[in-house]
């Protein structure tokens, strides 16, 4: 049967059904833990509603039981990233008009931002679900928004290939940009992270990187250290390893040529955002969020 004949055999109602994409286990877990705070615009919420998150239900339940701080950390990191993006925009910097998100996955950050800012463009980088993400964005947003978001398939561990694919997509390496590295540093090596940051900051002196990462655990309280190790080692084994990566921010700065402009731990984020205190000191969580700039 030729393709045209096949199409005539498919019920019209089936052909018109909206696309649903099954998220991976850890991505689905994060979205389930984030709940309503995962997206902040109607288009972003439609994207989340178009995802099948059932693969993450068991992990989310385990996280709520064994790592009660996990949900709060996700809320903190997503709220702070949006807050910093808004602050940078209000400062007059052009970089929030050119958002680049390595390891974007199925998350709605780019869609939310471009829906809220008609002068913004975004580029998402990942190695899976790229075509599905492109279709979801087109399904969930008006063309005036969807056409300003590029989804580029690449292996971020190979910067040469990443640059090639970016250039092929129409990316301008000299346009000032804000790179957002969220949830990625746990799964790549120190050298891969350093190379990515160096690449992100190279194009223009105004470029910035917002990076969320897990720092060393040796200064954590005993309870926090045990809980972090248990949670991260469980997730690490899902990816065939033993643990999630620990980021030494001083070594990253030294090796990437980046300059640290801001660095906050969860208790400071709560204070900054005026949120209830779940954390009370830097010793309660290894999560950190940094703002990096090219070294002057």
XYZ file of C-alpha atoms in Angstrom:
296
model
C 0.000 0.000 0.000
C 1.410 3.399 -0.922
C 1.520 6.215 1.666
C -1.388 8.137 0.131
C -3.623 5.054 0.242
C -2.605 4.497 3.865
C -3.618 8.029 4.831
C -7.105 7.416 3.454
C -7.401 4.443 5.829
C -6.583 6.468 8.968
C -9.614 7.917 10.757
C -9.655 11.713 10.622
C -10.071 11.933 14.406
C -6.831 9.971 14.879
C -4.933 12.143 12.402
C -6.058 15.273 14.246
C -5.102 14.076 17.705
C -2.492 16.284 19.404
C 1.020 14.922 19.774
C 1.903 13.333 23.111
C 5.552 12.640 23.969
C 6.708 10.230 26.655
C 9.339 11.879 28.848
C 12.340 9.980 30.181
C 12.329 8.802 33.791
C 14.402 11.549 35.402
C 12.903 14.349 33.292
C 9.414 13.136 34.147
C 10.375 12.936 37.824
C 11.572 16.555 37.861
C 8.399 17.751 36.156
C 6.207 15.832 38.577
C 8.104 17.236 41.563
C 7.923 20.767 40.143
C 4.183 20.488 39.537
C 2.453 23.702 38.525
C 5.693 25.676 38.895
C 7.318 23.868 35.972
C 5.727 26.306 33.496
C 4.518 29.892 33.910
C 2.702 30.665 30.641
C -0.319 29.076 28.946
C 1.895 27.809 26.129
C 4.384 26.315 28.577
C 1.599 24.645 30.532
C 0.165 23.202 27.319
C 3.576 21.706 26.587
C 3.692 20.009 29.983
C 0.142 18.732 29.482
C 1.279 17.186 26.181
C 3.821 14.986 27.951
C 3.349 11.484 29.274
C 5.042 11.624 32.681
C 4.110 8.153 33.901
C 7.702 6.910 33.606
C 8.705 9.277 36.426
C 5.949 8.499 38.903
C 7.895 5.872 40.844
C 11.002 8.074 41.047
C 8.983 11.099 42.134
C 7.341 9.091 44.875
C 10.730 7.829 46.046
C 12.143 11.364 46.002
C 9.258 12.697 48.084
C 9.767 9.884 50.582
C 13.571 9.691 50.755
C 14.628 13.225 49.831
C 11.930 15.645 50.994
C 14.122 18.612 50.057
C 14.133 17.599 46.372
C 10.842 19.314 45.524
C 11.897 22.507 47.266
C 15.286 22.566 45.512
C 13.619 22.278 42.117
C 11.294 25.151 42.999
C 14.254 27.268 44.149
C 16.397 26.678 41.092
C 13.639 27.336 38.585
C 12.418 30.459 40.377
C 15.926 31.876 40.761
C 16.829 31.260 37.122
C 13.720 33.116 35.969
C 14.436 35.887 38.475
C 17.988 36.359 37.229
C 16.823 36.308 33.611
C 14.365 39.088 34.396
C 16.981 41.103 36.312
C 19.428 40.851 33.416
C 16.742 41.933 30.977
C 15.773 44.929 33.126
C 19.437 45.942 33.340
C 19.336 46.666 29.606
C 21.624 43.819 28.576
C 20.734 42.362 25.154
C 21.617 38.792 26.118
C 18.115 37.819 27.239
C 17.000 38.321 23.657
C 19.206 35.345 22.720
C 18.756 32.437 25.128
C 20.712 29.217 24.604
C 19.820 26.148 26.679
C 22.155 23.126 26.524
C 20.416 19.918 27.553
C 17.005 21.564 27.244
C 15.127 18.281 27.047
C 11.355 18.678 27.111
C 11.326 21.543 29.627
C 9.297 24.697 28.825
C 11.791 27.422 29.812
C 12.497 28.663 26.265
C 8.822 28.512 25.333
C 7.831 30.409 28.473
C 10.453 33.104 27.932
C 9.713 33.643 24.243
C 5.975 33.719 24.985
C 6.536 36.502 27.504
C 9.048 38.509 25.431
C 8.262 39.161 21.795
C 11.841 40.259 21.028
C 13.417 37.084 22.429
C 14.813 34.121 20.514
C 15.928 30.805 22.000
C 18.066 27.878 20.911
C 17.644 24.513 22.605
C 20.409 21.913 22.369
C 20.012 18.216 23.041
C 20.613 14.758 21.583
C 17.151 13.211 21.964
C 13.487 14.240 21.640
C 14.616 17.142 19.450
C 12.178 16.632 16.599
C 9.384 15.847 19.063
C 10.172 19.023 21.005
C 10.048 21.066 17.820
C 6.607 19.651 17.027
C 5.368 20.182 20.592
C 6.389 23.839 20.520
C 4.567 24.317 17.202
C 1.536 22.583 18.687
C 1.466 24.557 21.930
C 2.342 28.084 20.769
C 1.411 30.524 18.039
C 3.740 30.604 15.061
C 4.903 34.075 16.150
C 6.438 32.380 19.207
C 7.348 28.949 17.836
C 9.306 30.442 14.947
C 11.655 32.136 17.410
C 12.744 28.853 19.039
C 15.308 26.599 17.398
C 15.738 22.989 18.489
C 19.176 21.693 17.521
C 20.237 18.058 17.788
C 23.820 17.639 18.926
C 26.089 15.864 21.404
C 27.167 18.507 23.898
C 30.157 16.386 24.872
C 31.617 17.166 21.448
C 31.927 20.941 21.054
C 33.154 20.750 17.466
C 29.994 18.926 16.407
C 27.859 21.197 18.576
C 29.319 24.284 16.915
C 28.822 22.776 13.468
C 25.167 22.012 14.139
C 24.611 25.440 15.677
C 26.068 27.190 12.642
C 23.965 25.029 10.328
C 20.862 26.159 12.227
C 21.672 29.824 11.583
C 23.305 30.583 14.936
C 25.466 33.698 15.062
C 28.470 33.072 17.344
C 29.049 36.810 17.784
C 25.520 37.684 18.944
C 25.513 38.298 22.730
C 23.772 35.426 24.484
C 22.665 34.077 27.834
C 23.393 30.368 28.257
C 21.427 28.434 30.867
C 22.926 25.177 32.136
C 20.321 23.569 34.389
C 20.366 19.908 35.363
C 23.191 19.130 32.920
C 26.334 19.398 35.042
C 25.350 16.235 36.948
C 25.765 14.079 33.851
C 28.933 15.315 32.126
C 32.589 15.292 33.124
C 34.565 18.232 34.466
C 36.387 18.665 31.175
C 33.164 18.500 29.145
C 31.583 21.122 31.395
C 34.652 23.365 31.212
C 34.766 23.116 27.416
C 31.070 23.969 27.155
C 31.420 27.020 29.424
C 34.487 28.250 27.550
C 32.571 27.905 24.277
C 29.498 29.670 25.701
C 31.475 32.693 26.890
C 33.758 33.035 23.868
C 31.539 34.843 21.370
C 30.975 38.208 23.061
C 32.229 39.898 26.233
C 28.605 40.397 27.328
C 27.830 36.669 27.272
C 26.801 35.088 30.537
C 26.168 31.570 31.835
C 23.663 30.686 34.532
C 24.701 27.293 35.870
C 23.058 25.056 38.424
C 25.272 22.338 39.882
C 26.057 20.160 42.876
C 29.099 21.194 44.893
C 31.278 19.116 47.245
C 29.570 17.301 50.097
C 32.338 17.280 52.667
C 31.085 20.446 54.404
C 27.461 19.299 54.576
C 25.797 18.253 57.798
C 25.751 14.508 58.299
C 22.032 14.258 57.520
C 22.352 16.386 54.383
C 25.395 14.474 53.162
C 23.769 11.074 53.617
C 20.531 12.187 51.955
C 22.401 13.784 49.035
C 24.609 10.754 48.459
C 21.668 8.368 48.581
C 19.597 10.446 46.155
C 22.425 11.205 43.703
C 23.804 7.676 43.701
C 20.344 6.293 43.005
C 19.949 8.627 40.025
C 23.494 7.931 38.866
C 22.823 4.198 38.685
C 19.875 4.849 36.369
C 22.414 6.141 33.861
C 24.821 3.256 34.274
C 27.174 5.001 36.699
C 27.675 5.102 40.438
C 26.915 8.722 41.261
C 26.056 12.104 39.799
C 28.949 14.443 39.064
C 30.228 16.822 41.734
C 31.321 20.227 40.439
C 34.291 22.035 41.929
C 33.420 25.598 40.965
C 36.945 26.913 41.665
C 38.421 24.344 39.278
C 35.768 25.139 36.666
C 36.586 28.840 36.841
C 40.328 28.218 36.604
C 40.044 25.830 33.663
C 37.352 27.633 31.657
C 38.597 31.205 31.953
C 35.299 32.259 33.510
C 34.733 34.837 36.215
C 32.263 34.267 39.030
C 29.744 37.097 39.353
C 27.215 35.465 41.662
C 27.030 32.231 43.645
C 24.094 31.281 45.858
C 23.213 28.289 48.010
C 19.567 27.365 48.770
C 19.306 29.283 52.059
C 20.478 32.456 50.276
C 18.023 31.835 47.436
C 15.169 31.557 49.922
C 16.254 34.830 51.528
C 16.568 36.592 48.173
C 13.174 35.398 46.949
C 11.392 35.956 50.265
C 10.444 32.290 50.546
C 9.863 30.193 53.628
C 13.106 28.724 54.983
C 13.591 25.027 54.398
C 17.383 25.507 54.395
C 19.334 27.532 56.942
C 22.985 27.439 55.900
C 25.290 26.347 53.060
C 25.758 23.093 54.957
C 22.160 21.954 54.334
C 22.404 21.332 50.591
C 25.080 20.839 47.929
C 23.020 22.630 45.266
C 24.498 25.880 44.000
C 23.570 28.339 41.249
C 26.197 30.563 39.699
C 26.318 33.425 37.213
C 29.489 33.311 35.111
C 31.065 35.900 32.831
C 34.163 35.964 30.602
C 37.243 36.754 32.660
C 38.423 40.307 32.192
